[in-house]
Coordinates of C-alpha atoms in Angstrom, one line a residue:
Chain A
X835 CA -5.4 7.1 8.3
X836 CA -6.8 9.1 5.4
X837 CA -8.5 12.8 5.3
X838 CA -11.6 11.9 3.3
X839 CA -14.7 13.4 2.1
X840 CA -18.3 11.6 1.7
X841 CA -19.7 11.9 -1.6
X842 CA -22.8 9.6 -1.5
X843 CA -23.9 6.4 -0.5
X844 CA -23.2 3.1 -3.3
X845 CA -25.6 0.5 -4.1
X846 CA -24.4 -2.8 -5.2
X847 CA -26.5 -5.3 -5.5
X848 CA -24.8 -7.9 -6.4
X849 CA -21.9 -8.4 -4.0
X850 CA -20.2 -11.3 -2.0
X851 CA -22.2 -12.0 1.0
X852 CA -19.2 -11.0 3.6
X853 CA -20.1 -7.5 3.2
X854 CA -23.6 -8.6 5.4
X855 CA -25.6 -5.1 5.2
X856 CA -23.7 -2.7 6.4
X857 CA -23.7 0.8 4.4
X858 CA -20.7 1.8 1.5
X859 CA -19.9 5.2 0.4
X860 CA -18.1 6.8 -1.9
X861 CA -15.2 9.2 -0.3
X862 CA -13.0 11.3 -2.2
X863 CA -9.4 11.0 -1.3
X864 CA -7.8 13.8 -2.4
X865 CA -9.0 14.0 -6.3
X866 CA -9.1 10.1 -6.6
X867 CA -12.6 8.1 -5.7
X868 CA -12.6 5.0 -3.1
X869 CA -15.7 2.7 -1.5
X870 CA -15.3 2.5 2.1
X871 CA -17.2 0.9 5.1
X872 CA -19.2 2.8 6.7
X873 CA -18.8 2.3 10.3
X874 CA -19.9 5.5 12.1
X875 CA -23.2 6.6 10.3
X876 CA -22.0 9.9 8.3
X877 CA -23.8 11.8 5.2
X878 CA -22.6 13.1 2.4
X879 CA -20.0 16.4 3.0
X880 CA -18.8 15.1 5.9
X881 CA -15.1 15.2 6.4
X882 CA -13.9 11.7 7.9
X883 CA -11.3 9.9 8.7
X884 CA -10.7 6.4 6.6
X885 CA -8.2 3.4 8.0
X886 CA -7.3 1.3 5.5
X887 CA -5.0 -2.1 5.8
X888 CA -5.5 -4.7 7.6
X889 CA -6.8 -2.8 10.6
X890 CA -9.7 -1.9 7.9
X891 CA -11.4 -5.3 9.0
X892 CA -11.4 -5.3 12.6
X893 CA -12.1 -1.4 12.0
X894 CA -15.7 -2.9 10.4
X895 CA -16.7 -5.0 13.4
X896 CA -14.9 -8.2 13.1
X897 CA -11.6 -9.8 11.6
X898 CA -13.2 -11.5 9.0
X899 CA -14.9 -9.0 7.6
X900 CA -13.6 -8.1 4.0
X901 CA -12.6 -4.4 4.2
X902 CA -9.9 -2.6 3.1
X903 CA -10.8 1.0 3.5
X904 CA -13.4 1.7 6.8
X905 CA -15.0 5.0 7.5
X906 CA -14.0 4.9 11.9
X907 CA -14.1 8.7 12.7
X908 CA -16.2 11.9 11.4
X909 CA -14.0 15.4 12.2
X910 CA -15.0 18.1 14.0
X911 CA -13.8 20.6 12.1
X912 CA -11.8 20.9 8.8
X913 CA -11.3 23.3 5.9
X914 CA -9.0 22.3 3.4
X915 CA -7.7 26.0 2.8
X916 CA -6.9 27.1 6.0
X917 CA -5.0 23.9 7.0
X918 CA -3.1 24.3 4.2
X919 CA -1.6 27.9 5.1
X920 CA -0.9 27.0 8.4
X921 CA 1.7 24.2 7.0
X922 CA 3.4 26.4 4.9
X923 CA 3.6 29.1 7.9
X924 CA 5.2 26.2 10.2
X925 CA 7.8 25.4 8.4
Chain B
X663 CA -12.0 -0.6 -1.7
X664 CA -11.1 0.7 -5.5
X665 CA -13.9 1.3 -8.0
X666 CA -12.9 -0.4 -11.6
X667 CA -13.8 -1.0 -14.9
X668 CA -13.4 -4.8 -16.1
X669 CA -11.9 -5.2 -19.3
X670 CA -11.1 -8.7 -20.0
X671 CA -10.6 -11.9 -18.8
X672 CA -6.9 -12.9 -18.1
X673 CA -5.4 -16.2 -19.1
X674 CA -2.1 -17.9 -17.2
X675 CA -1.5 -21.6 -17.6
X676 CA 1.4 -21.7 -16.0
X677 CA 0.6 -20.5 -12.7
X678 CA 0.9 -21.4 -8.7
X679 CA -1.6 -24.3 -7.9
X680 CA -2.5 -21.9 -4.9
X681 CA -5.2 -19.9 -7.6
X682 CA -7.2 -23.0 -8.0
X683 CA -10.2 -22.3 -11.0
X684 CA -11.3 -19.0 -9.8
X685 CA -11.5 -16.5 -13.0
X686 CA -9.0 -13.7 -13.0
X687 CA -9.7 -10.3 -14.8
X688 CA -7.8 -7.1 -15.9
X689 CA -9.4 -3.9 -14.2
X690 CA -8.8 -1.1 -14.7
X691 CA -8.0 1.1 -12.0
X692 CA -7.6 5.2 -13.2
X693 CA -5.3 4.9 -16.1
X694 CA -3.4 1.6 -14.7
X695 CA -3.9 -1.9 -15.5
X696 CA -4.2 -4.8 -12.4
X697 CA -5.1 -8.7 -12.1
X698 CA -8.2 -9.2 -9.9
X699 CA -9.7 -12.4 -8.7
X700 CA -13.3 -12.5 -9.6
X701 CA -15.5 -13.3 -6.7
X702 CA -18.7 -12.2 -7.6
X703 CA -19.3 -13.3 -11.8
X704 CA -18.5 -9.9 -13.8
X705 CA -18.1 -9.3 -17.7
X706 CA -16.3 -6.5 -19.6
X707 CA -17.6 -3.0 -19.1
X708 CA -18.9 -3.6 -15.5
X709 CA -18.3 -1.2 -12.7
X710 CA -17.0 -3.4 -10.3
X711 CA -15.6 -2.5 -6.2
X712 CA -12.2 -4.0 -6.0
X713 CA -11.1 -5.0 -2.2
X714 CA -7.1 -5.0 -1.7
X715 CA -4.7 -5.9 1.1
X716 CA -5.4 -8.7 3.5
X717 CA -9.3 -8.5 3.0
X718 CA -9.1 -9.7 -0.4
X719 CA -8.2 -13.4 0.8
X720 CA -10.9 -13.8 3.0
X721 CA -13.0 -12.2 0.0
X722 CA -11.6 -14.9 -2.4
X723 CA -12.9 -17.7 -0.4
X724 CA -10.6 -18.7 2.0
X725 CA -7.8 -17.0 4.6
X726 CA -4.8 -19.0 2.8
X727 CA -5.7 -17.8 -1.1
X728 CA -3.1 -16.0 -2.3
X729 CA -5.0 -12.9 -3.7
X730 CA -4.9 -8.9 -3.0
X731 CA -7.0 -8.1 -4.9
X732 CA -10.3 -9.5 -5.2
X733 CA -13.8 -8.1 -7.1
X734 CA -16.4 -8.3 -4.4
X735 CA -19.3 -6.4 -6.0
X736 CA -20.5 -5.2 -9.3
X737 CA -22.0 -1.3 -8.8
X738 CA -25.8 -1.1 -9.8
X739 CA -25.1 2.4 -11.3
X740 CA -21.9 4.2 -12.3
X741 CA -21.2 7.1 -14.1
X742 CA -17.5 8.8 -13.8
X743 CA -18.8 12.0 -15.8
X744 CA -21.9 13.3 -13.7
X745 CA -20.1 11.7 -10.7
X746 CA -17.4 14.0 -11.5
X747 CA -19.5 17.4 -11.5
X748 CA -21.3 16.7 -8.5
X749 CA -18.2 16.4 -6.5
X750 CA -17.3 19.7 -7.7
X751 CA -20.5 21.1 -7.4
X752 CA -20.4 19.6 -3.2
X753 CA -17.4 22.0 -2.8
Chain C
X1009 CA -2.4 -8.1 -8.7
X1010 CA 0.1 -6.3 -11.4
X1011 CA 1.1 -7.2 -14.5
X1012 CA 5.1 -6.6 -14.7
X1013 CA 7.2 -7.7 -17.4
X1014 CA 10.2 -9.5 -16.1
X1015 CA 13.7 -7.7 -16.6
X1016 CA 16.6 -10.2 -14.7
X1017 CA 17.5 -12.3 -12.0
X1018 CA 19.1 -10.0 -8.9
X1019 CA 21.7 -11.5 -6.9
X1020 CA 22.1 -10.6 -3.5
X1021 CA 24.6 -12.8 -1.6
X1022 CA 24.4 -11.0 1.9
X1023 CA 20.8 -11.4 2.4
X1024 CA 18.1 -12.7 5.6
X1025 CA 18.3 -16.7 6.0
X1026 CA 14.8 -16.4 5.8
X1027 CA 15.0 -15.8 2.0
X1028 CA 16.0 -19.5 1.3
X1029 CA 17.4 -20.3 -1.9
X1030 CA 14.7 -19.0 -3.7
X1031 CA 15.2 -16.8 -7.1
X1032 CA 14.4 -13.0 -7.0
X1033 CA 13.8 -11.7 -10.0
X1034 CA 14.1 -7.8 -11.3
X1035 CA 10.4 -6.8 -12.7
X1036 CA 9.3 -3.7 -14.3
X1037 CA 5.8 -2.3 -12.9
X1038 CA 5.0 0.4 -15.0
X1039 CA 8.1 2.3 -15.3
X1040 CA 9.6 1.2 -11.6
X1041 CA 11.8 -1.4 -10.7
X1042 CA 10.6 -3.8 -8.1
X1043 CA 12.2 -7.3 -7.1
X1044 CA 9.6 -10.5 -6.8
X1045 CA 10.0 -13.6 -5.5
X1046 CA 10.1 -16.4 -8.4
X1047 CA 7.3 -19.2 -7.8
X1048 CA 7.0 -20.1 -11.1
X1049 CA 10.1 -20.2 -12.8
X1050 CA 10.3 -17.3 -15.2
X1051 CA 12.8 -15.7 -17.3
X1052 CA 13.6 -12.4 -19.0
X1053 CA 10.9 -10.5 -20.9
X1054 CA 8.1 -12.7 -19.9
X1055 CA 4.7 -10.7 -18.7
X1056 CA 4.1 -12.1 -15.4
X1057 CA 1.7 -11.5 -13.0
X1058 CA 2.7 -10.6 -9.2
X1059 CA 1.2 -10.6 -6.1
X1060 CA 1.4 -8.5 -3.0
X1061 CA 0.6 -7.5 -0.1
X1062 CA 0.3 -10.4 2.8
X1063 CA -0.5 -12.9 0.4
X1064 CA 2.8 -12.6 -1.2
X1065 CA 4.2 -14.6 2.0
X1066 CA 1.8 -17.5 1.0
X1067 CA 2.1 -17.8 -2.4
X1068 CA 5.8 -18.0 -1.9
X1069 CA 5.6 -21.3 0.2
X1070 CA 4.9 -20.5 3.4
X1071 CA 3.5 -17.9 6.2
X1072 CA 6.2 -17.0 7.3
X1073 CA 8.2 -16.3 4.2
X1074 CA 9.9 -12.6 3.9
X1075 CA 8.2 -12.2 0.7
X1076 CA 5.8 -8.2 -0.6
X1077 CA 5.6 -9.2 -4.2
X1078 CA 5.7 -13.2 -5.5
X1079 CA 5.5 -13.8 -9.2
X1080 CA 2.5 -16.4 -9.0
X1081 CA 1.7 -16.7 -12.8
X1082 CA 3.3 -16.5 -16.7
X1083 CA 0.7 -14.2 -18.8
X1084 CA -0.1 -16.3 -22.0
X1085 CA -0.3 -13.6 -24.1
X1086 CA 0.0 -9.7 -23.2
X1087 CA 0.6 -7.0 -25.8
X1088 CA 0.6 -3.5 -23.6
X1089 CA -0.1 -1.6 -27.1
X1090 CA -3.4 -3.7 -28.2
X1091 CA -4.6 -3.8 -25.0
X1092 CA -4.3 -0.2 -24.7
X1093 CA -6.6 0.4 -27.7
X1094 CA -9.2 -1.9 -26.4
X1095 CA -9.3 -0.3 -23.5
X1096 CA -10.0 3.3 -25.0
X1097 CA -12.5 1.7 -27.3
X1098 CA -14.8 0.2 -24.2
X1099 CA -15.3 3.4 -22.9
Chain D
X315 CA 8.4 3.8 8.3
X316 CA 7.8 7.4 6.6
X317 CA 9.3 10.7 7.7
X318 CA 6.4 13.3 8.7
X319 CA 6.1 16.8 10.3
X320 CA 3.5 17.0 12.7
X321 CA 0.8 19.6 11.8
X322 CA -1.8 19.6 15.0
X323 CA -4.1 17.2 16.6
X324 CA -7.2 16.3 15.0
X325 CA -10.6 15.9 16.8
X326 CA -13.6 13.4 16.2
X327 CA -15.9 13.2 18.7
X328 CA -18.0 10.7 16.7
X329 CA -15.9 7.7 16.4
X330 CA -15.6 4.0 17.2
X331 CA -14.8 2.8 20.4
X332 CA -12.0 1.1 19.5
X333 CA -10.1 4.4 19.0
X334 CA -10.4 4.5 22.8
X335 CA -9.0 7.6 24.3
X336 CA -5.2 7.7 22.5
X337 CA -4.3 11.1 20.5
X338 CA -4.9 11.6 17.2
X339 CA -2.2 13.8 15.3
X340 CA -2.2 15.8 11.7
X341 CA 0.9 14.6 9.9
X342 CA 2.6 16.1 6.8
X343 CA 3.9 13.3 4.6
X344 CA 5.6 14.9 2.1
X345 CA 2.6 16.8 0.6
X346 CA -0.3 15.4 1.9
X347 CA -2.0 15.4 5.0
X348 CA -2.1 12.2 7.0
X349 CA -4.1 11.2 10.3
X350 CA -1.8 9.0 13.0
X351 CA -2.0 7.7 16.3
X352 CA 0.3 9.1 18.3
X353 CA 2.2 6.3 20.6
X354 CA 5.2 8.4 21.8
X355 CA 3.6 12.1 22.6
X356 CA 4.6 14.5 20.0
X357 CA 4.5 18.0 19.7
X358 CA 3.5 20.0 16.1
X359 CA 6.5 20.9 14.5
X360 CA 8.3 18.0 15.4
X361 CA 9.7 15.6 12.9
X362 CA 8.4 11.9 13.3
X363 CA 8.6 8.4 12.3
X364 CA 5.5 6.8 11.5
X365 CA 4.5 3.4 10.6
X366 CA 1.9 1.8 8.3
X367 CA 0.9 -1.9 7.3
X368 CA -0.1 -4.1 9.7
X369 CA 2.6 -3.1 12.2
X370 CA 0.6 0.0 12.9
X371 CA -1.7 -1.6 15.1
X372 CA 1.1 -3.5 17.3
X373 CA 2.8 -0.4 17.5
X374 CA -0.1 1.5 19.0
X375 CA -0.4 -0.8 21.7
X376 CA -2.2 -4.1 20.8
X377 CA -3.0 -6.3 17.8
X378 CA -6.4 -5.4 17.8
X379 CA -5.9 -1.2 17.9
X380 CA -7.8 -0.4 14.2
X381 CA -4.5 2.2 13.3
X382 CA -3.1 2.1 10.0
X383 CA -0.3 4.6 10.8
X384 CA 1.1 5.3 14.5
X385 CA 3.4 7.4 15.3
X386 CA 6.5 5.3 16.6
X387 CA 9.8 8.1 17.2
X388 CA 10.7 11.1 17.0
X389 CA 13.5 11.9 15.2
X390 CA 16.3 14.0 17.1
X391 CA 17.9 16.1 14.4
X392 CA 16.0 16.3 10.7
X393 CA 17.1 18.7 8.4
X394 CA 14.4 18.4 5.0
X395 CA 17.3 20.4 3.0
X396 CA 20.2 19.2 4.1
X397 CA 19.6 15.9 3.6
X398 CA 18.6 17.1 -0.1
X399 CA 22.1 17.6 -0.7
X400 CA 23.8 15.3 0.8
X401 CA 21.7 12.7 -1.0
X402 CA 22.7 14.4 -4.7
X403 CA 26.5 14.5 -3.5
X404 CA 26.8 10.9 -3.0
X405 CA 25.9 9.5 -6.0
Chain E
X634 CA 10.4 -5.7 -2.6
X635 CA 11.7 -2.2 -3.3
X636 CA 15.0 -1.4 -4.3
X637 CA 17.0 1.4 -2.2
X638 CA 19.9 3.0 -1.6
X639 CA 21.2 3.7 1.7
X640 CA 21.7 7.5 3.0
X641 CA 22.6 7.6 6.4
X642 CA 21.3 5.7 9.9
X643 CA 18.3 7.6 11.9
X644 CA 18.7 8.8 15.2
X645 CA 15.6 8.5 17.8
X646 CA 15.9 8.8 21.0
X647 CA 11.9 8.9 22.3
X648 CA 10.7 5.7 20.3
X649 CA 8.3 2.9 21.0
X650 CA 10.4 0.3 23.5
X651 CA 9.4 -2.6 20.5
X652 CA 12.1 -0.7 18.4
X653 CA 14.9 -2.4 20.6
X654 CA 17.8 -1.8 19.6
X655 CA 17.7 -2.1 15.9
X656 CA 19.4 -0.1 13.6
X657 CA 17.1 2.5 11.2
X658 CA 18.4 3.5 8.3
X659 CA 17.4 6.7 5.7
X660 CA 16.8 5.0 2.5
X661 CA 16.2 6.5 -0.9
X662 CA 13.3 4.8 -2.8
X663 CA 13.1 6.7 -6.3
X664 CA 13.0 10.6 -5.0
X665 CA 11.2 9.2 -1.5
X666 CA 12.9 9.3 1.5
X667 CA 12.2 6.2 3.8
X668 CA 13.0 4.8 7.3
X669 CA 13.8 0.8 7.5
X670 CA 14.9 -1.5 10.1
X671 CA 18.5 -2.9 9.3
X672 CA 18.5 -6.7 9.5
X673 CA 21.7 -7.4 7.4
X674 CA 24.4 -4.4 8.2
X675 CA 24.3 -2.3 5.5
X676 CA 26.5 1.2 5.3
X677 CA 25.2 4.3 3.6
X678 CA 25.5 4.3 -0.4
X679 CA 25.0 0.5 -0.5
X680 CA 22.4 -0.5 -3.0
X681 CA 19.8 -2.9 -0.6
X682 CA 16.5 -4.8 -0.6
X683 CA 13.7 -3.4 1.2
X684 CA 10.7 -5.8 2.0
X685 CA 7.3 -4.2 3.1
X686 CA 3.8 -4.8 4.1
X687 CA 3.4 -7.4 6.9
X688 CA 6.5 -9.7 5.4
X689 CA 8.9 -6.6 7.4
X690 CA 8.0 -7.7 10.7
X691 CA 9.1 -11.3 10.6
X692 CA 12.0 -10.0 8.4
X693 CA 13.3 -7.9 11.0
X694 CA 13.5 -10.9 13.7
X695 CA 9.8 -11.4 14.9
X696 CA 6.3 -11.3 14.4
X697 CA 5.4 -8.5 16.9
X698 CA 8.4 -6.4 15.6
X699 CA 6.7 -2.9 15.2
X700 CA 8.3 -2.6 10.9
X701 CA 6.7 -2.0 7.8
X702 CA 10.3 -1.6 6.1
X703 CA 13.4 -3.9 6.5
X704 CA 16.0 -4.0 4.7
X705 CA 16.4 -7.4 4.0
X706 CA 19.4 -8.3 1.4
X707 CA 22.5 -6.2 -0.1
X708 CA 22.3 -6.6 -3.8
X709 CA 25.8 -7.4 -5.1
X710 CA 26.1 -5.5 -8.3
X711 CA 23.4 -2.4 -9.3
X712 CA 23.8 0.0 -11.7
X713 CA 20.9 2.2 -11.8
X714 CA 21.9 4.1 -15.6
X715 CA 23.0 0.5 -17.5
X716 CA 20.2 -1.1 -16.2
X717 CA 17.6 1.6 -17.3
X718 CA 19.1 0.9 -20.4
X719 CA 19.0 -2.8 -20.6
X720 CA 15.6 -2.6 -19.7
X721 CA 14.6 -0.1 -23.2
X722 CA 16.3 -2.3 -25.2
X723 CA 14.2 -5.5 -24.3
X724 CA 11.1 -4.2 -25.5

């Protein structure tokens, strides 16, 4: 699963009825922008966790449901910076 | 689910029967160039969500279409610049 | 889907039975090498266009087929230069 | 399957209940920072197999787990630089 | 399907009973090091077809078979500098 932030809610309006109503946002993984499913209710800044592939649909609430990057987890606690040092010290 | 920029329509005669009519378009995804099946009626220039692996069959029309990668909605409002600085600015 | 521009036919005589007779062709994606499976009958230095993911199994001929990447169309006409231009032009 | 170090375990108190109550693990996949489920019970430090695609899920214990990436081994000798050079000798 | 070159086989003795017995192997895609399940016998140095996504479960014997890397063919002839070669010219 992906480390992901939540930059804001997207609005399309025009979209294939599959999606039903359920809420998109725009997460930043790593410096690159993706639309996920919202699955767990989060706001923007939150640092979540995003599973993509197949398991992306059932992830959203059903198998049918055309996903391929859902939103199933927001973290506890993460800073970016500090992770990183602490994987350079392990090694 | 990717967020691209349509830039043409894409034309194959010779192609699997499995593709039926359905329009395919070039997207562009960052600085790379893929084929998506249009679900949802785009033109050039539109901001479009792209869904990939096993969703975008289901999001094509059918389980059994041979498709990963499929444009399921067209955004309302895009724009990469600002989108760009607020990210920063969330930091 | 990607665009790829096909290189040669690969042979592989110790391979899965599951691969059948089919032709597997070298494709350039980009600047990497992948191999696809041939559904359409192609030859060297056509632009093709191949699919992935799980619906590469499908579009090969069956479900169960071992197939990631299937070349499912022949590209009419591609020229990576032009369509480069257009591309920065749009924006 | 990719070769990751495992960094720590990673808490969300706020996600779907799918997840159930399996462990959630930090892993270092090359440089960036993935989230798996961890089927085997690892340790950080340790040097794991993990796998992605739609085998994920199976792996983790049943075709409807929503995992991406599970843990699946771990590996009983791995040396990162080592292996560096014996790779460049045998060309 | 990727192409690979075999290193050397994995050892892991704590892994997921669905490995069975299988043989994993360290492959080299590009610079990437890579785990896959050996379905044809392969010995390190041997140029090899690596099939992904959810086409490396059946490859590697069955549909519940834990892989999202198999090596699936040995390619008979591969010359990675010629080729590169071949491949400039064509343009």
């Amino acid at each position: 699963m992906l480390i992901c932030k939540v930059l804001k809610p997207l609005v399309s309006t025009n979209r294939i009825p599959g999606f039903e109503h359920k809420h998109l946002q725009v997460v930043l993984d790593g410096s690159s922008k993706k639309v996920a499913v919202d699955a767990v209710g989060c706001k923007p800044d939150d640092w979540v966790i995003c599973v993509g592939s197949s398991a992306a649909r059932e992830a959203a609430g059903s198998k049918s449901y055309p996903s391929d990057l859902t939103i199933v987890g927001i973290i506890d606690h993460w800073d970016p910076e500090t992770q990183q040092q602490i994987s350079g010290g392990a090694k």
